[in-house]
Short mmCIF file of C-alpha atoms in Angstrom, two decimals:
data_model
loop_
_atom_site.label_atom_id
_atom_site.label_comp_id
_atom_site.label_asym_id
_atom_site.label_seq_id
_atom_site.Cartn_x
_atom_site.Cartn_y
_atom_site.Cartn_z
CA TYR A 55 83.29 118.17 81.40
CA PRO A 56 81.60 114.76 81.36
CA VAL A 57 78.80 116.17 79.16
CA LEU A 58 81.31 117.63 76.69
CA GLN A 59 83.22 114.39 76.67
CA ALA A 60 79.93 112.49 75.97
CA ALA A 61 79.21 114.90 73.09
CA ASP A 62 82.62 114.42 71.51
CA ILE A 63 82.28 110.55 71.73
CA LEU A 64 78.67 110.36 70.40
CA LEU A 65 79.12 113.05 67.70
CA TYR A 66 81.52 110.74 65.79
CA HIS A 67 79.80 107.43 66.38
CA THR A 68 82.63 106.15 68.45
CA ASN A 69 82.44 102.33 69.27
CA THR A 70 85.41 102.06 71.62
CA VAL A 71 87.03 104.64 73.87
CA PRO A 72 90.50 104.21 75.44
CA VAL A 73 90.36 105.47 78.97
CA GLY A 74 92.03 105.19 82.32
CA GLU A 75 90.20 103.50 85.23
CA ASP A 76 89.19 106.90 86.68
CA GLN A 77 87.25 107.81 83.50
CA LEU A 78 84.95 104.89 83.60
CA GLN A 79 82.05 106.84 85.11
CA HIS A 80 82.26 109.37 82.24
CA ILE A 81 81.90 106.57 79.68
CA GLU A 82 78.94 105.20 81.66
CA ILE A 83 77.28 108.67 81.41
CA THR A 84 77.87 108.65 77.73
CA ARG A 85 76.33 105.20 77.33
CA ALA A 86 73.27 106.24 79.33
CA ILE A 87 72.73 109.40 77.21
CA ALA A 88 73.07 107.27 73.95
CA ARG A 89 70.69 104.67 75.27
CA LYS A 90 68.03 107.22 76.35
CA PHE A 91 68.22 109.11 73.00
CA ASN A 92 68.05 105.83 70.99
CA SER A 93 65.10 104.54 73.00
CA THR A 94 63.20 107.89 72.65
CA PHE A 95 63.99 108.92 69.04
CA GLY A 96 65.21 105.70 67.39
CA GLU A 97 68.63 104.17 66.85
CA THR A 98 71.10 107.03 66.26
CA PHE A 99 74.16 106.63 68.42
CA ALA A 100 76.62 103.84 68.92
CA ILE A 101 76.84 102.57 72.51
CA PRO A 102 80.51 103.06 73.25
CA GLU A 103 82.56 100.54 75.16
CA PRO A 104 85.45 101.49 77.34
CA PHE A 105 88.91 100.13 76.55
CA ILE A 106 91.22 99.85 79.52
CA ASN A 107 94.76 98.50 79.36
CA LYS A 108 94.69 96.14 82.28
CA GLU A 109 98.35 96.58 83.06
CA ALA A 110 98.13 100.32 82.92
CA LYS A 111 94.67 101.11 84.18
CA ARG A 112 96.09 103.70 86.50
CA ILE A 113 99.71 104.99 86.52
CA MET A 114 100.60 106.61 89.77
CA GLY A 115 102.91 109.61 90.33
CA LEU A 116 106.64 109.19 90.58
CA ASP A 117 106.66 111.47 93.63
CA ASP A 118 103.63 109.90 95.34
CA PRO A 119 102.34 106.39 94.46
CA ALA A 120 99.07 107.14 96.29
CA LYS A 121 98.14 109.73 93.60
CA LYS A 122 97.55 109.38 89.90
CA MET A 123 100.27 110.56 87.59
CA SER A 124 99.21 113.89 85.94
CA LYS A 125 100.82 116.45 83.68
CA SER A 126 99.05 119.14 85.61
CA ALA A 127 100.69 118.04 88.91
CA GLU A 128 102.43 120.89 90.74
CA ASN A 129 105.57 118.87 91.10
CA PRO A 130 107.21 118.24 87.63
CA ASN A 131 108.83 115.14 89.11
CA ASN A 132 105.32 113.59 89.26
CA TYR A 133 105.39 112.54 85.61
CA ILE A 134 107.38 111.79 82.53
CA ALA A 135 106.53 114.11 79.57
CA LEU A 136 106.88 112.74 76.06
CA LEU A 137 109.38 115.57 75.23
CA ASP A 138 111.45 115.34 78.36
CA SER A 139 115.15 115.31 77.60
CA PRO A 140 117.18 112.19 78.49
CA GLU A 141 118.79 114.00 81.34
CA THR A 142 115.45 115.16 82.74
CA ILE A 143 114.10 111.57 82.51
CA ARG A 144 117.18 110.21 84.35
CA GLU A 145 116.78 112.83 87.13
CA LYS A 146 113.02 112.20 87.43
CA ILE A 147 113.41 108.44 87.73
CA LYS A 148 116.38 108.82 90.03
CA ALA A 149 114.23 111.03 92.32
CA ALA A 150 111.20 108.66 92.03
CA VAL A 151 109.91 107.44 95.44
CA THR A 152 110.73 103.89 96.52
CA ASP A 153 109.57 101.74 99.36
CA SER A 154 111.36 100.55 102.53
CA GLY A 155 113.53 97.57 101.96
CA SER A 156 115.47 96.76 98.86
CA LYS A 157 113.51 94.00 97.24
CA ILE A 158 112.28 94.74 93.75
CA LYS A 159 108.93 92.95 93.81
CA TYR A 160 105.38 93.76 92.67
CA ASP A 161 103.21 94.22 95.70
CA GLU A 162 100.59 97.04 95.47
CA LYS A 163 99.66 96.95 99.10
CA ASN A 164 103.11 96.81 100.78
CA LYS A 165 105.34 98.20 97.90
CA PRO A 166 103.18 100.62 95.89
CA ALA A 167 106.12 102.80 94.68
CA VAL A 168 108.16 99.92 93.31
CA SER A 169 105.04 98.28 91.88
CA ASN A 170 104.29 101.48 89.99
CA LEU A 171 107.87 101.63 88.62
CA LEU A 172 107.60 97.97 87.65
CA THR A 173 104.37 98.58 85.78
CA ILE A 174 106.01 101.54 83.88
CA TYR A 175 109.05 99.43 83.17
CA SER A 176 106.93 96.59 81.88
CA LEU A 177 104.87 98.87 79.56
CA PHE A 178 107.94 100.52 78.09
CA SER A 179 110.03 97.32 77.68
CA GLY A 180 107.37 94.83 76.67
CA LYS A 181 108.69 92.50 79.47
CA SER A 182 106.26 90.99 81.94
CA ILE A 183 106.43 92.11 85.56
CA ALA A 184 107.39 88.60 86.48
CA GLU A 185 110.33 88.74 84.03
CA LEU A 186 111.48 92.02 85.55
CA GLU A 187 111.24 90.65 89.08
CA LYS A 188 113.46 87.82 88.17
CA GLU A 189 115.96 89.97 86.27
CA TYR A 190 116.29 92.37 89.27
CA LYS A 191 115.99 89.79 92.01
CA SER A 192 119.59 90.38 93.24
CA LYS A 193 119.93 94.00 92.12
CA ASN A 194 119.38 97.21 93.94
CA TYR A 195 117.09 100.20 93.33
CA SER A 196 119.84 102.26 91.83
CA ILE A 197 120.56 99.80 89.04
CA PHE A 198 116.82 99.21 88.52
CA LYS A 199 116.20 102.90 88.08
CA GLN A 200 119.10 103.40 85.84
CA ASP A 201 117.87 100.69 83.50
CA LEU A 202 114.35 101.98 83.73
CA ALA A 203 115.39 105.49 82.69
CA LYS A 204 117.39 104.04 79.79
CA THR A 205 114.45 102.09 78.57
CA ILE A 206 112.11 105.07 78.73
CA ILE A 207 114.63 107.26 76.88
CA GLU A 208 115.06 104.73 74.18
CA SER A 209 111.28 104.23 73.81
CA LEU A 210 110.54 107.99 73.57
CA SER A 211 113.47 108.77 71.15
CA PRO A 212 111.50 107.95 67.97
CA ILE A 213 108.59 110.10 69.11
CA GLN A 214 110.83 112.98 70.01
CA LYS A 215 112.66 112.65 66.64
CA LYS A 216 109.36 112.71 64.69
CA TYR A 217 108.20 115.68 66.74
CA LYS A 218 111.35 117.61 65.79
CA GLU A 219 110.85 116.74 62.15
CA LEU A 220 107.24 117.94 62.15
CA SER A 221 108.09 121.10 64.14
CA ALA A 222 110.44 122.09 61.37
CA ASN A 223 107.53 122.04 58.89
CA PRO A 224 104.66 124.10 60.29
CA ASP A 225 102.85 124.35 56.95
CA TYR A 226 102.56 120.56 56.79
CA ILE A 227 101.12 120.40 60.27
CA LYS A 228 98.60 123.18 59.40
CA SER A 229 97.55 121.22 56.35
CA ILE A 230 96.96 118.08 58.41
CA LEU A 231 94.99 120.10 60.97
CA ARG A 232 92.80 121.59 58.21
CA GLN A 233 92.18 118.16 56.56
CA GLY A 234 91.27 116.78 60.05
CA ALA A 235 88.98 119.64 60.79
CA GLU A 236 87.14 119.26 57.48
CA LYS A 237 86.73 115.52 58.00
CA ALA A 238 85.46 116.02 61.60
CA LYS A 239 83.12 118.77 60.36
CA THR A 240 81.58 116.56 57.73
CA ILE A 241 80.91 113.74 60.20
CA ALA A 242 79.64 116.10 62.92
CA SER A 243 77.28 117.91 60.41
CA GLN A 244 75.82 114.52 59.29
CA THR A 245 75.22 113.46 62.84
CA MET A 246 73.60 116.67 63.89
CA LYS A 247 71.41 116.71 60.82
CA GLU A 248 70.10 113.21 61.77
CA VAL A 249 69.65 114.26 65.43
CA ARG A 250 67.69 117.39 64.54
CA SER A 251 65.57 115.51 62.11
CA LYS A 252 64.57 112.81 64.63
CA ILE A 253 63.94 115.38 67.36
CA GLY A 254 61.71 117.36 65.01
CA PHE A 255 63.85 120.51 64.51
CA LEU A 256 63.65 122.17 61.10
CA GLU A 257 66.86 122.62 59.10
CA ILE A 258 67.28 126.26 58.06
#
């Protein structure tokens, strides 16, 4: 997987790659491959830089704040899917793990579950974690979760609406995929032609 990821990045002369904290080692492998090729055969590939959202470098599971949120998790309550219905989102947030005590405060070491929910809330609402701590200083987990679910639902609504619109027009989607495939093929072919030339392979 890391090698395939490196190929996808280098093939299209990517400069910046948005990744989670756990993907940094894959980007470093990509950078090493690019540097090695460039030093051996001449400047060919861009040296990609990782882009990590500091506030969201790693979002943890709703059911277990010690493990990363993942759509492939066995428990569907681990994550929020982009197409989850409002009711499903409410149920998942309602069932989300919290910490002992009732204080809504960011403290990764002592309150990892609440800290994770605060991070998610901050990202969806645009409010800082400090603002949210102040807003919910005298409120309980139940109210906090209700508001968080509402914020997520409202944020995902435009995405879900657009998805439904596009789903109703499969021919339009296919045309976009064809255009994207042709564009990607053109760039990839040019890159591979340059790579083969520098290595010494003959084009047939």
